[in-house]
């Protein structure tokens, strides 16, 4: 297992197309382990494979925030099959530095995914759990939560990020 580097906006890899998993082998299990370890180290409630530069439809989620028993949920080729309701809440992302904003999401979902052995299963999700799933599935489509904001808010963030990155660069040179 290894903690991987999390790519951050505006890294173009975060926008690339990701592939459906067809091979349920040891390297997939290794990827799931790395994703989980990287997520817990961050720490975050979810992480998509393309955030660590692996363009496959895999995400890990853990909303328990428990210190002792870590049970990451691994979703392979996940998709939302039903959705309803509307919730608005503050969201952040490990790939979006130093920023949170209110984002509108569905309240309830029915999700279909495969496990690490390639078995398909379906489960309901609601509230924060549903929010995290929508956020992570967005990643697999190259979408970041800032894409859901108004153009003005997004522009203001981009400007702030540019300044931040410039300051970091100046600080390190
Ligand atoms: Ni994210």
PDB file of C-alpha atoms in Angstrom, residues 61 63 80 86-92 101-109 125-138 145:
ATOM      1  CA  UNK A  61     -15.825   6.413   0.212  1.00  0.00           C
ATOM      2  CA  UNK A  63     -18.280   8.800   5.720  1.00  0.00           C
ATOM      3  CA  UNK A  80     -26.717   6.389 -10.318  1.00  0.00           C
ATOM      4  CA  UNK A  86     -32.733  18.376  -3.447  1.00  0.00           C
ATOM      5  CA  UNK A  87     -30.205  19.362  -0.790  1.00  0.00           C
ATOM      6  CA  UNK A  88     -27.849  22.324  -0.615  1.00  0.00           C
ATOM      7  CA  UNK A  89     -24.767  22.180   1.562  1.00  0.00           C
ATOM      8  CA  UNK A  90     -21.138  23.195   1.807  1.00  0.00           C
ATOM      9  CA  UNK A  91     -18.729  21.100  -0.232  1.00  0.00           C
ATOM     10  CA  UNK A  92     -14.981  20.889  -0.595  1.00  0.00           C
ATOM     11  CA  UNK A 101     -18.911  26.400  -1.511  1.00  0.00           C
ATOM     12  CA  UNK A 102     -22.562  25.495  -1.329  1.00  0.00           C
ATOM     13  CA  UNK A 103     -23.567  22.927  -3.965  1.00  0.00           C
ATOM     14  CA  UNK A 104     -27.013  21.603  -4.867  1.00  0.00           C
ATOM     15  CA  UNK A 105     -27.312  17.800  -4.965  1.00  0.00           C
ATOM     16  CA  UNK A 106     -30.015  15.123  -5.008  1.00  0.00           C
ATOM     17  CA  UNK A 107     -31.055  13.930  -1.547  1.00  0.00           C
ATOM     18  CA  UNK A 108     -31.702  10.276  -2.336  1.00  0.00           C
ATOM     19  CA  UNK A 109     -30.098   7.898  -4.784  1.00  0.00           C
ATOM     20  CA  UNK A 125     -27.999   6.369  -0.324  1.00  0.00           C
ATOM     21  CA  UNK A 126     -29.267   9.581   1.218  1.00  0.00           C
ATOM     22  CA  UNK A 127     -28.210  12.924   2.664  1.00  0.00           C
ATOM     23  CA  UNK A 128     -24.431  13.312   3.171  1.00  0.00           C
ATOM     24  CA  UNK A 129     -23.705   9.817   1.844  1.00  0.00           C
ATOM     25  CA  UNK A 130     -25.639  10.667  -1.337  1.00  0.00           C
ATOM     26  CA  UNK A 131     -23.743  13.957  -1.615  1.00  0.00           C
ATOM     27  CA  UNK A 132     -20.348  12.246  -1.411  1.00  0.00           C
ATOM     28  CA  UNK A 133     -21.369   9.673  -4.034  1.00  0.00           C
ATOM     29  CA  UNK A 134     -22.521  12.403  -6.451  1.00  0.00           C
ATOM     30  CA  UNK A 135     -19.283  14.328  -5.836  1.00  0.00           C
ATOM     31  CA  UNK A 136     -17.092  11.268  -6.497  1.00  0.00           C
ATOM     32  CA  UNK A 137     -19.066  10.173  -9.566  1.00  0.00           C
ATOM     33  CA  UNK A 138     -18.663  13.696 -10.912  1.00  0.00           C
ATOM     34  CA  UNK A 145     -17.686  20.780  -7.640  1.00  0.00           C
TER      35      UNK A 145
END
